[in-house]
Amino acid sequence: MISIAKPLIGDEEKQAVLEVLDSGILAQGPRVKAFEEAFATMCGVKHAIATTSGTTALHTSILALGIGPGDQVITSPFTFIASANSILFVGARPVFVDIEADTFNINPDLIEAAITPQTKAIMPVHLFGLSCNMQSIMEISKNHNLQVIEDACQSHGATYHGHKVGSFGTGTFSLYPTKNITSAEGGMITTSDDQIAESCRVIRQHGMRRRYYHDELGFNFRMTDIHAAIGLAQLKKLESFNRRRQKNATYLSNHLQGVVTPCIPPGSEHVFHQYTIRVPDGRREDLMLHLQEHGIGCGVYYPVPIHQQTYYVNDLGYQQSLPESEKAAREVLSLPVHPALSTADLQSIVSAVNEFMSK
Ligand SMILES: Cc1ncc(COP(=O)(O)O)c(C=O)c1O
């Protein structure tokens, strides 16, 4: 079986975890600090703040920006549920703007029409490893005085015109095992703003600046040194992992037939968290069955856009039509692209897809 995702854990990660276990400092300690510093350097920002997951990184960032009940945040409906749920966690409302057909990312041309007096922020989601159009999004945010929270949970190391994602606004990353790098579970916030960084650190630690003095409501969103040790060892491999993902993606795009392969806009470096094709003419479900019969893992990210999820429709009253997101949900299929694939694996994927599509 060729799996859709595979974390690559080596001796470095194992050794680093053993060292933490021997050190006696298991919760947030020196490894978390070292991981944060290395992550900030990778992103080209002043601060990184480690949390327990991508979801808590998003939740903490939104709180740190002062967003709360009655506020609106513009985001994409074609993403993992955590992007929008994190807006709900603080009592604000996600406002969904449709995506571009070619990149699957939020369409900047549609954002201004969705801005209201309640809008406080835009949350671009850099889906599948590809940056959103950050030039347009940053321009709109400046013109309307809006915050930018980047959901970069799928895009570690991706760049837009030479700048790393997570360095435009407040960045958020997931370190879940299927991601380009992992800490088992974990998240990271990136910012060059001293005040936002300080606020995130306080929220992560029960609103505490001085030990047992609580100035505001906070949470326990601290990463452990065990997770940070894995993350730090993985971060050193990010560049090489991403190169292998890109090489695998190039092979697939050069050889696949009868499907729409991923688009890489000029100026963007795609890091292929997912290699996502479109399967036209209602043939996706049958192609999935065919791939499963040939031992090839694949996945649909995402089968239901968020504005059509049961909770959003029944409990929150969403009734929108967002045609590009709905079409993408019917057509997308992600194929294995992870760094552990062999040349033989790639050849098997190509021949199974091409055999089915040529029928
Ligand atoms: C786009 C996006 N946002 C947020 C998250 C949440 O990250 P986590 O699973 O680490 O909480 C994910 C993780 O799958 C994601 O893909």
XYZ file of C-alpha atoms and ligand atoms in Angstrom:
375
model
C 0.000 0.000 0.000
C 1.299 3.456 -0.908
C 0.022 5.693 1.879
C -1.281 9.235 1.341
C 0.954 10.557 4.152
C 3.913 9.274 6.141
C 5.811 11.045 8.924
C 9.578 10.487 8.550
C 10.995 10.012 12.050
C 14.730 9.263 12.222
C 17.380 8.613 14.862
C 17.748 12.386 15.449
C 14.147 12.701 16.675
C 14.408 9.530 18.810
C 17.684 10.657 20.402
C 16.314 14.143 21.066
C 13.259 12.715 22.871
C 15.443 10.449 25.028
C 17.586 13.437 26.001
C 14.477 15.327 27.154
C 13.261 12.332 29.150
C 16.671 12.103 30.835
C 16.806 15.863 31.502
C 13.847 15.842 33.881
C 12.298 18.916 32.191
C 9.304 17.444 30.388
C 6.839 20.339 30.047
C 7.587 23.689 28.361
C 11.294 24.373 28.835
C 14.553 25.018 26.935
C 13.658 22.835 23.897
C 10.464 24.816 23.316
C 12.505 28.039 23.433
C 15.086 26.641 20.986
C 12.329 25.377 18.652
C 10.606 28.787 18.723
C 13.853 30.604 17.888
C 14.672 28.243 15.010
C 11.118 28.468 13.648
C 11.169 32.297 13.756
C 14.454 32.251 11.820
C 13.019 29.852 9.223
C 10.048 32.201 8.712
C 12.040 35.419 8.741
C 10.119 36.891 11.714
C 11.083 38.205 15.144
C 8.971 35.876 17.302
C 7.535 32.363 17.251
C 5.249 31.078 20.011
C 4.725 27.314 20.320
C 1.297 25.910 21.211
C -0.368 22.505 21.479
C -1.829 22.430 17.933
C -2.578 24.450 14.813
C -6.081 24.941 16.186
C -4.814 26.488 19.440
C -2.306 28.595 17.461
C -5.257 30.037 15.503
C -7.408 30.453 18.642
C -4.586 32.210 20.545
C -3.768 34.537 17.615
C -7.373 35.623 17.155
C -7.681 36.363 20.884
C -4.365 38.230 20.892
C -5.651 40.483 18.098
C -8.599 41.462 20.296
C -11.242 39.852 18.073
C -14.411 38.826 19.915
C -18.215 38.770 19.979
C -19.872 40.818 17.237
C -16.738 40.876 15.037
C -16.396 39.260 11.615
C -13.372 37.545 10.051
C -13.204 36.892 6.295
C -11.856 33.482 5.321
C -12.112 30.615 2.839
C -14.831 27.959 3.062
C -12.550 25.453 1.300
C -10.268 24.444 4.168
C -10.087 22.254 7.263
C -12.837 23.089 9.783
C -10.346 24.465 12.344
C -9.783 27.641 10.296
C -13.411 28.745 10.725
C -14.055 27.116 14.103
C -11.238 29.129 15.668
C -13.194 32.280 14.727
C -16.313 30.827 16.398
C -14.321 29.983 19.581
C -13.946 33.719 20.369
C -17.611 34.530 19.616
C -16.872 36.125 16.218
C -18.432 35.114 12.879
C -16.587 33.665 9.880
C -17.569 35.351 6.600
C -16.829 33.052 3.688
C -15.460 34.300 0.379
C -15.223 31.929 -2.595
C -11.933 30.515 -3.921
C -10.004 30.786 -7.191
C -10.603 27.785 -9.453
C -6.909 27.249 -10.222
C -5.194 27.710 -6.826
C -8.047 26.604 -4.471
C -7.168 29.683 -2.338
C -9.425 32.628 -1.380
C -10.174 34.892 -4.352
C -8.899 38.395 -3.458
C -11.162 39.991 -6.091
C -14.201 38.976 -4.009
C -12.939 40.101 -0.593
C -13.853 43.815 -0.654
C -17.538 43.080 -1.314
C -17.612 41.013 1.908
C -16.177 43.761 4.161
C -18.651 45.314 6.634
C -18.213 47.689 9.608
C -17.906 44.525 11.778
C -14.971 43.075 9.786
C -11.816 42.975 11.928
C -9.541 40.616 10.022
C -8.866 38.546 6.923
C -7.697 34.968 7.423
C -6.092 33.725 4.187
C -5.541 29.944 4.249
C -2.462 28.856 2.279
C -4.013 25.565 1.212
C -2.111 22.428 0.174
C 1.305 24.175 0.451
C 0.603 27.173 -1.807
C 0.574 30.801 -0.656
C -2.506 32.927 -1.244
C -2.180 36.092 -3.352
C -0.641 38.061 -0.474
C 0.046 41.218 -2.467
C -3.698 41.803 -3.017
C -4.661 40.630 0.467
C -2.132 42.919 2.211
C -3.266 45.864 0.067
C -6.929 45.288 0.968
C -6.050 44.878 4.656
C -4.127 48.181 4.662
C -6.866 50.074 2.825
C -9.547 48.849 5.245
C -7.409 48.747 8.406
C -7.879 44.991 8.916
C -5.664 42.484 10.708
C -4.283 39.502 8.752
C -4.134 36.068 10.363
C -2.436 33.622 7.999
C -3.536 30.017 8.325
C -0.243 28.501 7.172
C -1.006 25.151 8.833
C -0.323 23.351 5.529
C 2.500 25.508 4.172
C 5.728 25.342 6.201
C 8.480 26.988 4.174
C 6.284 28.078 1.231
C 7.177 31.487 -0.196
C 5.350 34.304 -1.994
C 7.680 36.543 -4.027
C 10.605 35.551 -1.813
C 8.831 35.997 1.541
C 7.891 33.035 3.712
C 4.225 32.481 4.531
C 3.631 33.386 8.154
C 5.687 36.583 7.759
C 2.966 38.805 6.238
C 0.524 39.004 9.160
C 0.224 36.819 12.250
C 1.143 33.314 11.043
C -0.179 30.011 12.364
C 1.198 26.530 11.696
C 0.167 22.956 12.547
C 2.700 20.271 13.439
C 0.326 17.314 13.098
C 2.003 14.095 11.803
C 0.744 14.437 8.205
C 2.184 17.953 7.844
C 5.468 18.813 6.039
C 7.136 18.624 9.456
C 5.698 17.324 12.721
C 6.095 17.429 16.490
C 3.439 14.656 16.879
C 0.861 17.286 17.898
C 1.783 20.947 18.058
C 1.360 24.419 16.652
C 3.339 27.614 16.129
C 2.450 31.298 15.895
C 4.768 33.681 14.015
C 4.879 37.476 14.230
C 7.306 40.382 14.150
C 5.021 42.451 16.419
C 6.333 42.517 20.025
C 2.911 43.212 21.541
C 1.087 40.439 19.687
C 3.871 38.000 20.627
C 3.646 38.980 24.294
C -0.139 38.678 24.260
C 0.053 35.180 22.683
C 2.533 34.054 25.371
C 0.225 35.295 28.129
C -2.916 33.680 26.649
C -1.006 30.378 26.251
C -0.231 30.389 29.975
C -3.553 31.099 31.770
C -3.306 34.873 31.354
C -0.265 34.903 33.633
C 2.599 37.435 33.452
C 3.802 36.901 37.018
C 3.536 33.454 38.579
C -0.018 32.936 39.939
C -1.113 36.501 39.109
C -3.756 36.282 36.356
C -4.394 39.526 34.459
C -6.795 38.071 31.886
C -8.507 34.854 30.844
C -6.101 32.390 29.270
C -5.624 28.689 28.598
C -3.069 25.939 28.966
C -1.894 25.788 25.337
C 1.772 25.057 26.202
C 3.870 22.714 24.064
C 5.964 20.151 25.949
C 9.752 19.859 25.581
C 9.210 16.307 24.292
C 7.166 17.604 21.358
C 9.569 20.513 20.803
C 12.542 18.104 20.637
C 10.833 16.211 17.785
C 9.848 19.474 16.083
C 13.356 20.935 16.295
C 14.906 17.812 14.738
C 12.234 17.887 11.997
C 12.727 21.606 11.307
C 16.355 20.902 10.319
C 14.979 18.579 7.615
C 12.204 20.877 6.336
C 14.182 22.162 3.369
C 15.130 18.663 2.182
C 11.612 17.282 2.803
C 10.110 20.141 0.776
C 12.595 19.582 -2.096
C 11.543 15.939 -2.270
C 7.852 16.859 -2.242
C 8.503 19.326 -5.091
C 10.469 16.735 -7.064
C 7.680 14.173 -6.640
C 5.073 16.762 -7.674
C 7.056 17.651 -10.798
C 7.225 13.978 -11.761
C 3.468 13.555 -11.290
C 2.610 16.750 -13.220
C 4.906 15.709 -16.093
C 3.331 12.276 -16.432
C -0.348 12.367 -15.380
C -2.932 12.469 -18.173
C -6.648 13.290 -18.301
C -6.740 15.178 -14.984
C -6.074 18.813 -14.014
C -2.701 19.022 -12.226
C -1.825 21.684 -9.581
C -1.127 25.253 -10.640
C 1.967 27.146 -9.433
C 1.461 30.899 -9.955
C 4.597 32.871 -10.939
C 6.483 34.075 -7.833
C 5.141 31.305 -5.560
C 7.097 28.393 -4.173
C 4.611 25.548 -3.625
C 5.686 23.063 -0.913
C 3.057 20.436 -1.819
C 1.610 19.498 1.531
C -0.952 17.885 -0.755
C -0.728 17.129 -4.466
C -4.323 17.829 -5.459
C -5.765 17.133 -8.903
C -9.216 17.784 -10.321
C -11.014 14.795 -11.765
C -13.601 16.042 -14.257
C -16.919 14.540 -15.425
C -18.037 12.980 -12.154
C -15.366 10.280 -12.319
C -13.664 10.997 -8.986
C -15.353 8.325 -6.870
C -14.622 5.625 -9.460
C -10.996 6.749 -9.759
C -10.677 6.514 -5.973
C -11.963 2.933 -6.038
C -9.568 2.086 -8.869
C -6.610 3.531 -6.918
C -7.625 1.665 -3.763
C -7.768 -1.598 -5.748
C -4.205 -0.870 -6.913
C -2.977 -0.233 -3.353
C -2.653 3.515 -3.778
C -3.851 5.743 -0.953
C -5.650 8.969 -1.848
C -7.885 11.488 -0.077
C -10.555 14.131 -0.645
C -9.628 17.419 1.022
C -12.378 18.551 1.434
C -15.673 16.850 0.488
C -17.934 19.506 2.089
C -17.076 23.229 2.123
C -17.512 24.762 5.574
C -20.584 26.898 4.716
C -22.384 23.611 3.913
C -21.318 21.677 7.028
C -24.316 20.563 9.118
C -23.443 22.667 12.171
C -22.913 25.803 10.090
C -26.223 25.353 8.229
C -28.480 24.095 11.039
C -27.089 25.950 14.045
C -25.467 29.048 12.567
C -27.853 29.678 9.643
C -25.352 29.775 6.755
C -27.261 29.730 3.435
C -24.686 30.921 0.920
C -23.870 29.629 -2.510
C -20.115 29.619 -3.233
C -19.878 27.858 -6.596
C -16.108 27.429 -6.979
C -15.733 25.917 -3.499
C -18.670 23.593 -4.091
C -17.275 22.505 -7.483
C -13.821 21.924 -5.985
C -15.384 19.787 -3.234
C -16.908 17.568 -5.962
C -13.754 17.283 -8.090
C -10.599 17.339 -5.949
C -8.492 14.293 -5.218
C -5.141 14.307 -3.432
C -2.495 11.757 -4.450
C 0.571 10.703 -2.414
C 3.461 13.205 -2.749
C 5.303 12.727 0.573
C 9.124 12.448 0.768
C 9.113 8.700 1.479
C 7.843 7.797 -2.029
C 10.183 5.790 -4.258
C 10.470 6.134 -8.035
C 8.562 2.850 -8.333
C 5.768 4.309 -6.137
C 5.503 7.366 -8.382
C 5.409 5.171 -11.495
C 2.614 3.051 -9.954
C 0.551 6.151 -9.139
C 0.945 7.523 -12.679
C 0.148 4.257 -14.427
C -2.939 3.587 -12.257
C -4.359 7.108 -12.836
C -3.561 7.133 -16.575
C -4.975 3.651 -17.123
C -8.291 4.684 -15.536
C -8.518 8.095 -17.226
C -7.790 6.683 -20.701
C -10.804 4.326 -20.480
C -5.694 24.546 7.032
C -5.626 24.011 8.439
N -5.924 24.830 9.454
C -5.853 24.422 10.739
C -5.491 23.130 11.063
C -5.488 22.701 12.507
O -4.280 22.161 12.907
P -4.230 21.036 14.070
O -4.785 19.782 13.503
O -2.775 20.936 14.405
O -5.042 21.564 15.201
C -5.161 22.247 10.033
C -4.761 20.866 10.357
O -5.108 19.909 9.753
C -5.250 22.692 8.692
O -4.973 21.868 7.678
